[in-house]
Amino acid sequence: MTKKPILWITRTAVFTALLVSLQFVSAPMGSHYLTGSLVNLTLAVSVMICGLATGLTVAAMSPVFAWLAGLGSPFAQLIPFIALGNMSLVVVWKIMGGLGGRHKAFYFLAPFAAAIVKFAALYTGIVLIAVPYILELNSNQAAAISLTFSYPQIITASIGGIAALTVISPIKKAIKPRGG
């Protein structure tokens, strides 16, 4: 096996472990805003440091591990929708961040564009499809789940994205191979 697949597996595993660890540490604090921001920060950094395959893998695995650990939504039926929301954020970050090499404005708009796309994916999938047609919830539960997957998603994805902007460049410099 060459170094590249081993490096990809290692980096993907590290980002997945980091994301799950951050969820474990922050979830008991009771703030969805803190946990969500940390998740979105990790997703953005994973795709911008390691590439689309790593970002998508971490995005897809995040809700699975969160559910298995009893963090986040207790409804397994929401895992695919949350994964798609996370993956949409990662794809937008990759596109906008990549364009940022040519036009810095795209790079700085990435957190907000990704937040809006993630919100739209989660709102459509969970609020408009899963809550009324898949989950069997009472009205209080439906309202709580719908609120969780609505506007707070824009806030947490934006906060995580802004935080990502501050750490991506230093991390890239720190892991850049040295000549010699």
Tab-separated table of N, CA and C in Angstrom, residues 8 12-13 16 43 46 51-63 65 87 90:
chain	number	residue	atom	x	y	z
A	8	TRP	N	-4.670	9.164	3.823
A	8	TRP	CA	-6.093	9.498	3.750
A	8	TRP	C	-6.861	8.829	4.884
A	12	THR	N	-8.638	10.962	7.843
A	12	THR	CA	-10.087	10.813	7.964
A	12	THR	C	-10.451	10.285	9.348
A	13	ALA	N	-9.705	9.315	9.831
A	13	ALA	CA	-9.954	8.774	11.166
A	13	ALA	C	-9.717	9.831	12.247
A	16	THR	N	-12.636	12.290	12.139
A	16	THR	CA	-13.837	11.644	12.667
A	16	THR	C	-13.748	11.537	14.189
A	43	LEU	N	-16.142	19.909	10.246
A	43	LEU	CA	-16.472	19.533	8.865
A	43	LEU	C	-15.767	20.435	7.862
A	46	SER	N	-11.991	19.747	7.897
A	46	SER	CA	-11.644	18.443	7.309
A	46	SER	C	-11.616	18.499	5.788
A	51	GLY	N	-9.400	17.345	1.842
A	51	GLY	CA	-10.062	17.088	0.573
A	51	GLY	C	-11.491	16.604	0.711
A	52	LEU	N	-12.142	16.522	-0.441
A	52	LEU	CA	-13.565	16.218	-0.498
A	52	LEU	C	-13.895	14.828	0.046
A	53	ALA	N	-13.090	13.827	-0.282
A	53	ALA	CA	-13.394	12.469	0.184
A	53	ALA	C	-13.388	12.394	1.707
A	54	THR	N	-12.404	13.026	2.337
A	54	THR	CA	-12.356	13.036	3.800
A	54	THR	C	-13.535	13.814	4.361
A	55	GLY	N	-13.792	14.997	3.821
A	55	GLY	CA	-14.906	15.809	4.305
A	55	GLY	C	-16.235	15.081	4.208
A	56	LEU	N	-16.485	14.437	3.080
A	56	LEU	CA	-17.742	13.706	2.907
A	56	LEU	C	-17.841	12.508	3.844
A	57	THR	N	-16.736	11.826	4.051
A	57	THR	CA	-16.737	10.669	4.951
A	57	THR	C	-17.020	11.100	6.384
A	58	VAL	N	-16.344	12.138	6.835
A	58	VAL	CA	-16.560	12.645	8.192
A	58	VAL	C	-18.000	13.143	8.325
A	59	ALA	N	-18.502	13.837	7.315
A	59	ALA	CA	-19.869	14.357	7.335
A	59	ALA	C	-20.904	13.242	7.436
A	60	ALA	N	-20.675	12.153	6.722
A	60	ALA	CA	-21.609	11.033	6.731
A	60	ALA	C	-21.527	10.229	8.029
A	61	MET	N	-20.329	10.096	8.562
A	61	MET	CA	-20.152	9.280	9.774
A	61	MET	C	-20.579	10.011	11.049
A	62	SER	N	-20.522	11.320	11.038
A	62	SER	CA	-20.831	12.110	12.227
A	62	SER	C	-22.186	11.775	12.851
A	63	PRO	N	-23.292	11.807	12.099
A	63	PRO	CA	-24.577	11.516	12.740
A	63	PRO	C	-24.720	10.058	13.164
A	65	PHE	N	-22.204	8.105	14.415
A	65	PHE	CA	-21.516	7.986	15.702
A	65	PHE	C	-22.237	8.761	16.797
A	87	MET	N	-23.073	16.813	4.463
A	87	MET	CA	-22.370	16.642	3.199
A	87	MET	C	-22.579	17.856	2.290
A	90	VAL	N	-20.140	20.471	3.368
A	90	VAL	CA	-18.784	20.114	2.936
A	90	VAL	C	-18.585	20.422	1.450
